[in-house]
Coordinates of C-alpha atoms and ligand atoms in Angstrom, one line a residue:
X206 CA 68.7 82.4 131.8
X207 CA 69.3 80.9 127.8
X208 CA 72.1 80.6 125.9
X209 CA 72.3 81.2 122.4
X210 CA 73.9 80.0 119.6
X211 CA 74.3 81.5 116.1
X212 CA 75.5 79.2 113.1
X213 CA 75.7 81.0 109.5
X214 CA 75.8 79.5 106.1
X215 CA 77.1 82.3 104.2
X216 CA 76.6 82.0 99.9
X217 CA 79.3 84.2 97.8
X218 CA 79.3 84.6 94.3
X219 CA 82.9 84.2 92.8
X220 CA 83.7 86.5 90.0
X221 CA 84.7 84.1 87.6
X222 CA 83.8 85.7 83.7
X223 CA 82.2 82.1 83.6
X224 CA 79.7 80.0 85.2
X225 CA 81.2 76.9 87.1
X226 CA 80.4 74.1 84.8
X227 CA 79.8 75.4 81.7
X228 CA 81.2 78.1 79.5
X229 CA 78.5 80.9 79.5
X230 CA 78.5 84.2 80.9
X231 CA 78.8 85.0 84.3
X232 CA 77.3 88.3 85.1
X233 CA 73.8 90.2 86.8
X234 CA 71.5 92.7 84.8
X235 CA 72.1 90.6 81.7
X236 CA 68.8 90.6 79.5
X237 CA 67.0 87.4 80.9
X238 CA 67.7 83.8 79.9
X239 CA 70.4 85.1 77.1
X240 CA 73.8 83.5 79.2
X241 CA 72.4 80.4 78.8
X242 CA 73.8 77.2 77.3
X243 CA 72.7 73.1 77.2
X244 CA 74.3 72.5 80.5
X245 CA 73.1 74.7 82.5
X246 CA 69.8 74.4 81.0
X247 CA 70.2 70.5 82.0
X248 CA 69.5 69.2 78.9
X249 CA 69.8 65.2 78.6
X250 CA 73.6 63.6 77.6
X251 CA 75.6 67.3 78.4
X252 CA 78.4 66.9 80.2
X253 CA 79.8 69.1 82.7
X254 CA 83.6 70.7 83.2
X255 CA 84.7 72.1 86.2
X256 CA 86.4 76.1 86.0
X257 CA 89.7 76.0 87.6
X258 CA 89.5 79.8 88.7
X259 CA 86.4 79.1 90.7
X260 CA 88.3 75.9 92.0
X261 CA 91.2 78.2 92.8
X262 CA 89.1 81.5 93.8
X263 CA 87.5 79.1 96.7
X264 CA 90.3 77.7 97.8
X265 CA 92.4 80.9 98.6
X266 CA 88.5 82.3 100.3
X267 CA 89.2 79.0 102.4
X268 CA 92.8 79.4 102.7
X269 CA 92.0 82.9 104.5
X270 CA 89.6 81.2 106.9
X271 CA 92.3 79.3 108.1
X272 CA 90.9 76.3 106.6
X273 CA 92.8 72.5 105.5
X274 CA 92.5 72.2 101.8
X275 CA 92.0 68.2 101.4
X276 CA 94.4 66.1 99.0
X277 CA 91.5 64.9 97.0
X278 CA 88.1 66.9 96.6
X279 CA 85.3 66.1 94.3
X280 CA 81.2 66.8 93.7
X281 CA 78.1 65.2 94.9
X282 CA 74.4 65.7 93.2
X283 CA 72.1 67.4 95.7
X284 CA 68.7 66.2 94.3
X285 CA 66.2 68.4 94.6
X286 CA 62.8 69.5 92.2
X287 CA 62.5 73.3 91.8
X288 CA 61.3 75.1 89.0
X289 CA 64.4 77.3 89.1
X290 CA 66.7 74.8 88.3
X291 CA 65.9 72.6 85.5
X292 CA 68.5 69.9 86.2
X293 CA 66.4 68.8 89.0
X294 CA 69.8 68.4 90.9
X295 CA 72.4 70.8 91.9
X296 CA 76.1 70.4 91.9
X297 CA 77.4 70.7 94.9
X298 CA 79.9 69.1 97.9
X299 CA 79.0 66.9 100.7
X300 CA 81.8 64.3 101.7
X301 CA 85.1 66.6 100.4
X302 CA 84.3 70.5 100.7
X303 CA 86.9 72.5 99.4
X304 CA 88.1 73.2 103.0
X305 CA 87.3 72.6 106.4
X306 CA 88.1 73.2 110.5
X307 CA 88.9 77.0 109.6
X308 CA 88.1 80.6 111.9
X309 CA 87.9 84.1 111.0
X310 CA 88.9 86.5 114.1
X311 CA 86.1 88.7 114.0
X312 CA 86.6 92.2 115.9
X313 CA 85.2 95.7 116.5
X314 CA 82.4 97.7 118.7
X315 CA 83.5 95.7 121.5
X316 CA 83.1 92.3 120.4
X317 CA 86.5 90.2 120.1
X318 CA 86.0 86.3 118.9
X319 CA 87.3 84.0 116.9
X320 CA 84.6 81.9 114.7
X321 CA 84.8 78.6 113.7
X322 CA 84.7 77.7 110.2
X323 CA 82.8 74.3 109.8
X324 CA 83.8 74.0 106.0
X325 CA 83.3 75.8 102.3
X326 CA 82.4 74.2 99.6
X327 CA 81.8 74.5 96.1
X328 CA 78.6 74.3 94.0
X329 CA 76.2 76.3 91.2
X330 CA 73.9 78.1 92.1
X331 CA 70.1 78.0 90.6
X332 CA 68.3 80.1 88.7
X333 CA 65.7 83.5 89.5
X334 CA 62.1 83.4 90.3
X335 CA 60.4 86.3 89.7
X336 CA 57.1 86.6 91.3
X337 CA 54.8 88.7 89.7
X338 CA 51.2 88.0 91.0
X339 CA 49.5 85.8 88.3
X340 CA 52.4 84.3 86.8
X341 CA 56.1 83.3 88.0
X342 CA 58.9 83.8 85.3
X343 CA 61.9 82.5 85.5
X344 CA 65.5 83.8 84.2
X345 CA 68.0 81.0 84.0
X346 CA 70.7 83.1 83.8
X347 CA 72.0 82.8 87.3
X348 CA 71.8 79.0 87.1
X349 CA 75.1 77.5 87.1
X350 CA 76.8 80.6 88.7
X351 CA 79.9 79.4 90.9
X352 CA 79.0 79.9 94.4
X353 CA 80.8 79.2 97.4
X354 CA 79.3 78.3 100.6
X355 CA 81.0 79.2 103.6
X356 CA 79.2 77.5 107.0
X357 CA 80.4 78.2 110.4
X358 CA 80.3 76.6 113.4
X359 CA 77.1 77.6 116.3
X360 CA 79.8 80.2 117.8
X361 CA 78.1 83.3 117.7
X362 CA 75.8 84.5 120.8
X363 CA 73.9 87.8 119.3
X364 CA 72.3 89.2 116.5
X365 CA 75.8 91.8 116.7
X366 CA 77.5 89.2 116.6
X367 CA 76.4 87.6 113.4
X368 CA 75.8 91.3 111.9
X369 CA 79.4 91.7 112.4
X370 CA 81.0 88.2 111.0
X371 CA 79.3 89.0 107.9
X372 CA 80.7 92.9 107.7
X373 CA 84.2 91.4 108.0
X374 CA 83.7 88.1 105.5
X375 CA 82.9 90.6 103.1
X376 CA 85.2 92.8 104.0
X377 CA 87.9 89.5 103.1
X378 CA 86.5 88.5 100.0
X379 CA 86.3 91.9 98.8
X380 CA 90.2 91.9 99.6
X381 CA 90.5 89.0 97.7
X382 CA 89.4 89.7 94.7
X383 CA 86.8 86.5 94.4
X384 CA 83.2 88.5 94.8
X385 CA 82.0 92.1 94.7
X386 CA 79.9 91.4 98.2
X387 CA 76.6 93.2 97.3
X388 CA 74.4 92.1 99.6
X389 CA 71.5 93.6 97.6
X390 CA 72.1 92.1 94.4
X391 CA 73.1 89.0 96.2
X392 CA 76.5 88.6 95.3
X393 CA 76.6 87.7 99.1
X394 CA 73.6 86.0 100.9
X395 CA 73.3 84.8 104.2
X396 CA 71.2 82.3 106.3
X397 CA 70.9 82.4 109.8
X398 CA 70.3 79.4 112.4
X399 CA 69.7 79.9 115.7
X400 CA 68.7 78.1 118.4
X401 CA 68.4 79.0 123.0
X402 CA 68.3 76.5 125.2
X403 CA 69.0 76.7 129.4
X404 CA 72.4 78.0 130.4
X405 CA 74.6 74.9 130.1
X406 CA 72.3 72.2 128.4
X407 CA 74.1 72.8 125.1
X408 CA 72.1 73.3 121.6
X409 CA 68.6 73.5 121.1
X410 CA 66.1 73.2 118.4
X411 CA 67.8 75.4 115.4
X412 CA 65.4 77.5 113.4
X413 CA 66.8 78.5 110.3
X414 CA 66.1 82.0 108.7
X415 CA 66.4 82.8 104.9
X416 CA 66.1 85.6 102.8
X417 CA 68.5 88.1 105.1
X418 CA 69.9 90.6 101.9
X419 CA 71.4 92.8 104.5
X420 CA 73.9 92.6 107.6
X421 CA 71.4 94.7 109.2
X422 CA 68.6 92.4 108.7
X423 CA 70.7 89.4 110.3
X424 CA 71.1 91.8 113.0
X425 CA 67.2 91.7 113.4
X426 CA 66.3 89.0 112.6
X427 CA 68.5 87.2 114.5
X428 CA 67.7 89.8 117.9
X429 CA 63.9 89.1 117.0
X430 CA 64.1 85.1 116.9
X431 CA 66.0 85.3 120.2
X432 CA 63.2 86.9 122.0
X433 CA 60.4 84.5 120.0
X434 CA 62.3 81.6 121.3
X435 CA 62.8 82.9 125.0
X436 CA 59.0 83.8 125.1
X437 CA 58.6 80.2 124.0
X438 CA 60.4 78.3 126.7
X439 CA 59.4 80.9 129.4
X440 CA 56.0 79.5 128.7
X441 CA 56.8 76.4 128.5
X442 CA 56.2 75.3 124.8
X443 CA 58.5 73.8 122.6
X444 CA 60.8 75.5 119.6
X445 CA 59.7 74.0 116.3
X446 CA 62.9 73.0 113.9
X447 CA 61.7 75.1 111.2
X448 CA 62.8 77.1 107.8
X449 CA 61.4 81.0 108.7
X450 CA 61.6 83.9 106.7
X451 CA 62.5 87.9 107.8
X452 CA 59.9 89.7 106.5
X453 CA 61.3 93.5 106.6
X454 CA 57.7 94.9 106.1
X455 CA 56.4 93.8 109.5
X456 CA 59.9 93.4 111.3
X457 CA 59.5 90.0 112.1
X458 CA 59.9 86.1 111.4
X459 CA 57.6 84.1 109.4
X460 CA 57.5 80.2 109.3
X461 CA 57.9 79.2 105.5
X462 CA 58.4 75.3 106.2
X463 CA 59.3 72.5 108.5
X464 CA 62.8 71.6 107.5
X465 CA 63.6 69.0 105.4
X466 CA 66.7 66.4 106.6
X467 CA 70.2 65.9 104.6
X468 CA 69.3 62.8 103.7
X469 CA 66.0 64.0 101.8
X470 CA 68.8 65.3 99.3
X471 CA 69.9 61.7 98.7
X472 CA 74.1 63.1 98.0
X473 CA 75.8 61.1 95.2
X474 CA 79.3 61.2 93.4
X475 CA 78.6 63.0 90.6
X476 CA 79.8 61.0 87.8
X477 CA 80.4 63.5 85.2
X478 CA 83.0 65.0 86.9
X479 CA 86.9 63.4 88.1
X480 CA 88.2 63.8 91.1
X481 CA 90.4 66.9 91.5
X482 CA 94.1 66.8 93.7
X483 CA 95.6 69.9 94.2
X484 CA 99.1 69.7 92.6
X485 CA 101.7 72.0 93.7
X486 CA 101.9 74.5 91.1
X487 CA 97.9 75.0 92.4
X488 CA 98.6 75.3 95.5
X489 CA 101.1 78.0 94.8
X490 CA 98.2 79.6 92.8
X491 CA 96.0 80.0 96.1
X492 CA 99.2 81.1 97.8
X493 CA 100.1 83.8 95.2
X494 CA 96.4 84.7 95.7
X495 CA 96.4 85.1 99.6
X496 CA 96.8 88.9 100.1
X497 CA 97.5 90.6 103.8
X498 CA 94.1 90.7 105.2
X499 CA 92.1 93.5 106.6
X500 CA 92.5 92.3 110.4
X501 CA 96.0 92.2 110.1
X502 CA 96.2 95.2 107.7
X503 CA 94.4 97.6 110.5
X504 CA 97.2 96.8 113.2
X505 CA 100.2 97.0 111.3
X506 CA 98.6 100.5 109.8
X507 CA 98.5 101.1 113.6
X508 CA 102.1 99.9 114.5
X509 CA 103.7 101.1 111.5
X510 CA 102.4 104.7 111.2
X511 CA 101.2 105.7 114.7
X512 CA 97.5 105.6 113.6
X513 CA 94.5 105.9 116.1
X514 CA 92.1 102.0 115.7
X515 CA 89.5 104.1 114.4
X516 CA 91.5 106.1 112.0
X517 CA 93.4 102.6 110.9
X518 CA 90.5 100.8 109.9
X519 CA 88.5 102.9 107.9
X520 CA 92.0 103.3 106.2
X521 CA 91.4 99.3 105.6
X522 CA 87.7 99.2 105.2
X523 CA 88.7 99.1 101.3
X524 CA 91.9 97.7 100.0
X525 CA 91.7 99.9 97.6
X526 CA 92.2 102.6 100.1
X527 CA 94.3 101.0 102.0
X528 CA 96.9 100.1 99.2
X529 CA 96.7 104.6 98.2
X530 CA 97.2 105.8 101.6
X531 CA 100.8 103.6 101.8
X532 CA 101.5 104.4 98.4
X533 CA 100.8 108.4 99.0
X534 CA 102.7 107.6 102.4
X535 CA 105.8 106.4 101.3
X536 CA 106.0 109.1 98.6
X537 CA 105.9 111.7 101.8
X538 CA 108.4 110.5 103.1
X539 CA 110.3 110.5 100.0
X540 CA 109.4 114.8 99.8
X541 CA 110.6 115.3 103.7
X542 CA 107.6 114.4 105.7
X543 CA 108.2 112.0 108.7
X544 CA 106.4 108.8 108.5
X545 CA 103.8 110.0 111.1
X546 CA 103.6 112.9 110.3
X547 CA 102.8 112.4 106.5
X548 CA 100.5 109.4 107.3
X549 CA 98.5 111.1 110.0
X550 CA 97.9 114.1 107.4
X551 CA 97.6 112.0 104.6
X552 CA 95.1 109.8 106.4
X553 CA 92.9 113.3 107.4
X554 CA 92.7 114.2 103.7
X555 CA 91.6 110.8 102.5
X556 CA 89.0 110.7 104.9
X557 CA 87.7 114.1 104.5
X558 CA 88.4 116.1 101.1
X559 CA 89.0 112.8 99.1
X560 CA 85.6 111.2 100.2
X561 CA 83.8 114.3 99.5
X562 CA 85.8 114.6 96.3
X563 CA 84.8 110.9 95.4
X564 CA 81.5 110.9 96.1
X565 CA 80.9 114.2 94.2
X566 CA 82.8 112.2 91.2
X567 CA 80.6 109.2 92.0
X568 CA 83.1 106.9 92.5
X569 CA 83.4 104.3 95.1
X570 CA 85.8 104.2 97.3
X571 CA 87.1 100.6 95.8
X572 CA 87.7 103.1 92.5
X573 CA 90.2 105.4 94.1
X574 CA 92.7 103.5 92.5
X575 CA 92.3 105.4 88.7
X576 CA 91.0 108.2 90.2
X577 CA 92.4 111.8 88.5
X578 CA 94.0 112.9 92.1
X579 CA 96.5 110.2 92.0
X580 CA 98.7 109.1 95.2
X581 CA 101.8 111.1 93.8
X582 CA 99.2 114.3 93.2
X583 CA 97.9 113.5 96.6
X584 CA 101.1 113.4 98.6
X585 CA 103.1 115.8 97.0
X586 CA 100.0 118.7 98.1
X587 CA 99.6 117.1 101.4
X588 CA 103.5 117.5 101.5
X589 CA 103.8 121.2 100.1
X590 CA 101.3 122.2 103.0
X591 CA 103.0 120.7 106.1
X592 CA 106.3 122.2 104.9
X593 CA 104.3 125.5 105.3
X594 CA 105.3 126.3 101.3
X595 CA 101.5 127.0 100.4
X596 CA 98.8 127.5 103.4
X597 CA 96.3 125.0 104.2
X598 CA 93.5 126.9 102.4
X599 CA 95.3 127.5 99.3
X600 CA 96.0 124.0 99.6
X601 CA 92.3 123.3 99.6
X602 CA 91.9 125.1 97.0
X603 CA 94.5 123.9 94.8
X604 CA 93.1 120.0 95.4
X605 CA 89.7 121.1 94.4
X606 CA 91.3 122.1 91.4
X607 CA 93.5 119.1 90.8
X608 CA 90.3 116.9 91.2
X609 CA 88.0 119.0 88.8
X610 CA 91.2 120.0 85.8
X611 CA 92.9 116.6 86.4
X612 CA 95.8 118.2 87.0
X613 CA 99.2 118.0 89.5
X614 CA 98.2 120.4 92.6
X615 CA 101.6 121.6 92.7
X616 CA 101.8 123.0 89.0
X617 CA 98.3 124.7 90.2
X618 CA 100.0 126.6 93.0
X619 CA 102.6 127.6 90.9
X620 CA 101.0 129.3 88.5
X621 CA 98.4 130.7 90.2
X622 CA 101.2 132.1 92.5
X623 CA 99.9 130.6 96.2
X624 CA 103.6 129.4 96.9
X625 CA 103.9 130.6 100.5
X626 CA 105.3 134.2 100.9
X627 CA 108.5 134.0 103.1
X628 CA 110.6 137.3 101.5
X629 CA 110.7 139.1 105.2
X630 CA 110.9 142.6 103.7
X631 CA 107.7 142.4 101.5
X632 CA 105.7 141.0 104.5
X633 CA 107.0 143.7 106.5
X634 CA 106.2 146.0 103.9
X635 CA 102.2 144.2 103.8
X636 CA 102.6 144.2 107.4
X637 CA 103.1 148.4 107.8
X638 CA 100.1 148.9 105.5
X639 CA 97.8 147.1 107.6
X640 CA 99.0 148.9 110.5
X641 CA 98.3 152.2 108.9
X642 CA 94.6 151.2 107.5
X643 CA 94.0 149.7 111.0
X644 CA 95.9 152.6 113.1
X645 CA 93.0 152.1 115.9
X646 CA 93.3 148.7 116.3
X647 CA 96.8 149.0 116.6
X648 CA 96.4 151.8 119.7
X649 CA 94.0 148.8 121.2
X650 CA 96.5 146.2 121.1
X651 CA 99.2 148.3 122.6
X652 CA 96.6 149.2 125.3
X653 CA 95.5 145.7 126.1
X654 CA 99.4 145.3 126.4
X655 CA 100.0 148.2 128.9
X656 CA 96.6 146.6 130.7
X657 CA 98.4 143.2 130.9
X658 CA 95.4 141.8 128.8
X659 CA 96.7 138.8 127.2
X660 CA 93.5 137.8 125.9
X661 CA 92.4 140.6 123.9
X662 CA 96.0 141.6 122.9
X663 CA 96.3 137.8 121.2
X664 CA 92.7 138.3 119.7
X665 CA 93.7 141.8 118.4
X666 CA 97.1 140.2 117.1
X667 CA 95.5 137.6 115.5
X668 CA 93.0 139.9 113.5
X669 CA 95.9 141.7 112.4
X670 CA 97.5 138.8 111.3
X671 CA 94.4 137.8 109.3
X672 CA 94.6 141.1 107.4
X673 CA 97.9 140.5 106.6
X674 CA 97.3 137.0 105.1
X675 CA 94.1 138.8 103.3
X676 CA 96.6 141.3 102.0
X677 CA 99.3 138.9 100.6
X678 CA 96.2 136.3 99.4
X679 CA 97.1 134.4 102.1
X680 CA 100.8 133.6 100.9
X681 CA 102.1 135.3 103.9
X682 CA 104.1 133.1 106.1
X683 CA 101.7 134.1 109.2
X684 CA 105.2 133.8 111.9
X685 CA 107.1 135.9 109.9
X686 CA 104.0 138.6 110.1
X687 CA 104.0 138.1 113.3
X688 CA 107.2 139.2 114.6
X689 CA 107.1 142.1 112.0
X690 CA 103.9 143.0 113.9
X691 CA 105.6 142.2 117.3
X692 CA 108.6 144.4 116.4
X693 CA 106.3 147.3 115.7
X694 CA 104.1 147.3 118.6
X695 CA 107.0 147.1 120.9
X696 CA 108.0 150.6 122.2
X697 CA 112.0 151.0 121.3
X698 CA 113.9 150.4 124.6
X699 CA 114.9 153.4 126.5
X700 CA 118.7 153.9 125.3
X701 CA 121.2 152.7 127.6
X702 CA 123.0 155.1 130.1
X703 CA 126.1 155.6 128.4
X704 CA 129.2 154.5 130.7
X705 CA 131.5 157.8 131.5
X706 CA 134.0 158.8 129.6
X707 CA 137.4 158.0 131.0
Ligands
ADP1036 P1 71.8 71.2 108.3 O1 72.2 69.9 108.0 O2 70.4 71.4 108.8 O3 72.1 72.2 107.2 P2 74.2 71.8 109.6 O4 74.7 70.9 110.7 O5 74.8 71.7 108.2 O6 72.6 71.7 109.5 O7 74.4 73.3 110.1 C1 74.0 74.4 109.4 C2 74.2 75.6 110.2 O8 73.5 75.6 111.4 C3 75.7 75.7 110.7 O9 76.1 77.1 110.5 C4 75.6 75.3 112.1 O10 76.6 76.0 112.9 C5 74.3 75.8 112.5 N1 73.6 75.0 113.5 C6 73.5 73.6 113.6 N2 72.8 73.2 114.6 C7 72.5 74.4 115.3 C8 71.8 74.6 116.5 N3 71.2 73.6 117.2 N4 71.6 75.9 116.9 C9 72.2 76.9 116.2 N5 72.8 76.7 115.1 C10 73.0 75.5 114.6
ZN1037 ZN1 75.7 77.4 80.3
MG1038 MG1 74.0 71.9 106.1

């Protein structure tokens, strides 16, 4: 049988407001060629300068990968000739990436595995082509965009695999801050290499796949170049080292071109640009910058509040989320609630009515943040319903109307009067009525009860119950119209024989 082996070279956009060498602006859907400037346009004599917060925004990325930030780092030229970047070189790293000999534990569907991180380095990336049949335009604005590349070592086996690493490096660089990770605008690209050979003979001839704008079309293409390959060696022919392309139409790989070599790059120091140490008030910087990542996030959420896996990492999926639900679960247990108990309730709202209500709003998850049904609003209705002082459908109702008025759900029970109703007389009072309007099913129950039918006296009870709730607009505590009910179906007990006088 063949082994596989899966490399990745993984391009993120950093959100700096700037591009990396130059001053202009750094953003997508900008009217073409308008962010634009003599640097990045390569003009002859401009000088470059390098932006600290993409030097610091790809550190921490490579500080989360586990990787060794070098003493002394600095930029190469990458010659090249494309028409989308005018320089005719791009900046870029060779001998001194940014960081090196890193991992990311990838985990979930039943893959477990730690990935090695060859290195990430720092560059700009070019500008867009846009193909439209006779003529090819170009918008510059994208050239000169701080990217960072993150390349891992051959570790991964599957198309699953791969699909996966990706979910979870965005997942990370979402949580830090440095890039939005849209696949589809290509705030995160990927390219795949991939290469079988027989069990035990090590690597084999790598074909490299480009344009892969989804996780799911790693996944593919990936699981589709596998087979190609196999089908290769079964027959006895040779794998080509070539560049091939997905082509999502037709579901397969496409050869684009034989690969060229490093060396065809000819890397050289750029000279426009020093050499950069890290000093230690940078370092702290990338510290400072280094939040609790999702991995680790999803177990503590498990350890610290008695969640279920699943239920803990969708909880993490966005930090967003992540950073409401402990805000809205320490204020539970300020209002009474014990910590599992608020967090399991808490975490069955978010995932339910507050993704409905979100989506209905149109805002992302990653939005929740300023969204008008605060943490506080949140937890103090989530709080007010497992204390049983309103029911879980007024409840409902009042977070609908929190959401839609922007207003605090507890204020909206109040004066709409759904505090729960626990006055014992009144509900006994509500709960005589129904017994009068419902007189026959009241003979039934205490039938079913003579019968020793448990079954259809509970049922019966229970539809009682519901009356009384739809009596008392469901502010009826339903245990104390229970009993009531309980009390009333019960035939007073034969009077004692009374002892003889003396
Ligand atoms: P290149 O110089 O062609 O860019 P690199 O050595 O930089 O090649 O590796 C690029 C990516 O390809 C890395 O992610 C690496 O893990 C992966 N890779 C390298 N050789 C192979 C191979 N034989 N099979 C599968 N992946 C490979
Ligand atoms: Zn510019
Ligand atoms: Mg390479």
């Amino acid at each position: 049988m063949y082994q596989s082996f899966i490399g990745l070279e993984v391009h993120i956009h950093l959100l700096t407001k700037t591009k990396v060498f130059c001053g202009c602006r750094s953003a997508f859907g900008d009217e073409p060629n308008t962010n634009i400037c003599p640097v990045c346009m390569g003009y002859p004599g401009v000088l470059p300068s390098l932006n600290a917060e993409a030097l610091r925004m790809g550190c921490v990325v490579a500080a989360a990968l586990n990787c060794a930030i070098p003493e002394r780092t600095w930029f190469e030229r990458k010659q090249y000739f494309y028409p989308d970047m005018p320089k005719n070189y791009q900046i870029s790293q060779f001998a001194s990436p940014l960081g090196r000999d890193g991992y990311l534990d990838i985990e979930g569907r039943g893959i477990q595995k730690q990935v090695r991180i060859k290195e990430c380095h720092l560059e700009e990336d070019a500008g867009k082509m846009i193909h439209t049949g006779a003529a090819s335009l170009l918008d510059y604005n994208r050239a000169g965009m701080a990217l960072l590349e993150i390349v891992t070592e051959p570790d991964m086996e599957t198309g699953e695999e791969a699909e996966l690493f990706i979910q979870q490096l965005r997942r990370l660089v979402r949580y830090l801050g440095v890039c939005d990770g849209n696949m589809e605008e290509g705030s995160l690209r990927a390219d795949a290499n991939v290469s079988i050979n027989r069990a035990g003979r090590g690597l084999g001839n790598k074909v490299e796949i480009k344009n892969l704008n989804s996780s799911r079309f790693v996944r593919l293409g990936l699981t589709y170049e596998i087979l190609r390959q196999s089908a290769l060696l079964d027959a006895g022919k040779p794998v080509v080292q070539e560049t091939r392309l997905w082509n999502q139409n037709r579901d397969q790989t496409e050869q684009m071109r034989v690969k060229e070599n490093a060396h065809d790059y000819r890397y050289f120091p750029e000279p426009d640009l020093p050499v950069f140490a890290p000093d230690p008030a940078f370092l702290n910087a990338v510290k400072a910058g280094l939040v609790e990542l999702p991995l680790p996030r999803t177990g503590r959420f498990e350890r610290d509040y008695g969640l279920g896996a699943e239920t803990a990492e969708a909880l993490c999926d966005e930090k967003a989320l992540a950073d409401y639900f402990e805000e809205a679960a320490a204020l539970a247990e300020t209002f009474g609630l014990s910590r599992a108990d608020g967090a399991a309730r808490l975490a069955n709202w978010l995932l339910t009515d507050m993704k409905r209500a979100l989506s209905r709003a149109g805002v992302s998850p990653a939005g929740i943040g300023s969204f008008t049904l605060t943490a506080r609003r949140l937890a103090s209705l989530v709080s007010l319903v497992a204390l049983e002082r309103v029911s879980m459908k007024n409840g409902k109702q009042a977070f609908e109307e929190a959401v839609r008025d922007d207003r605090d759900p507890e204020s909206i029970i109040k004066e709409r009067g759904w505090e729960r109703l626990t006055d014992s007389d009144l509900i006994g009072e509500a709960v005589r009525k129904v017994a009068d309007a419902e007189a026959r099913t009241v003979d039934l129950v205490k039938a079913a009860r003579a019968a020793g039918n448990r079954k259809r006296e509970r049922s019966l009870t229970a539809y009682l119950v519901g009356k009384v709730l739809e009596a008392t607009g469901g502010r009826a505590d339903p245990k104390i119209a229970g009993a009531h009910l309980n009390a009333l179906l019960t035939p007073p007990s034969p009077q004692p024989p009374q002892p003889p006088a003396v």
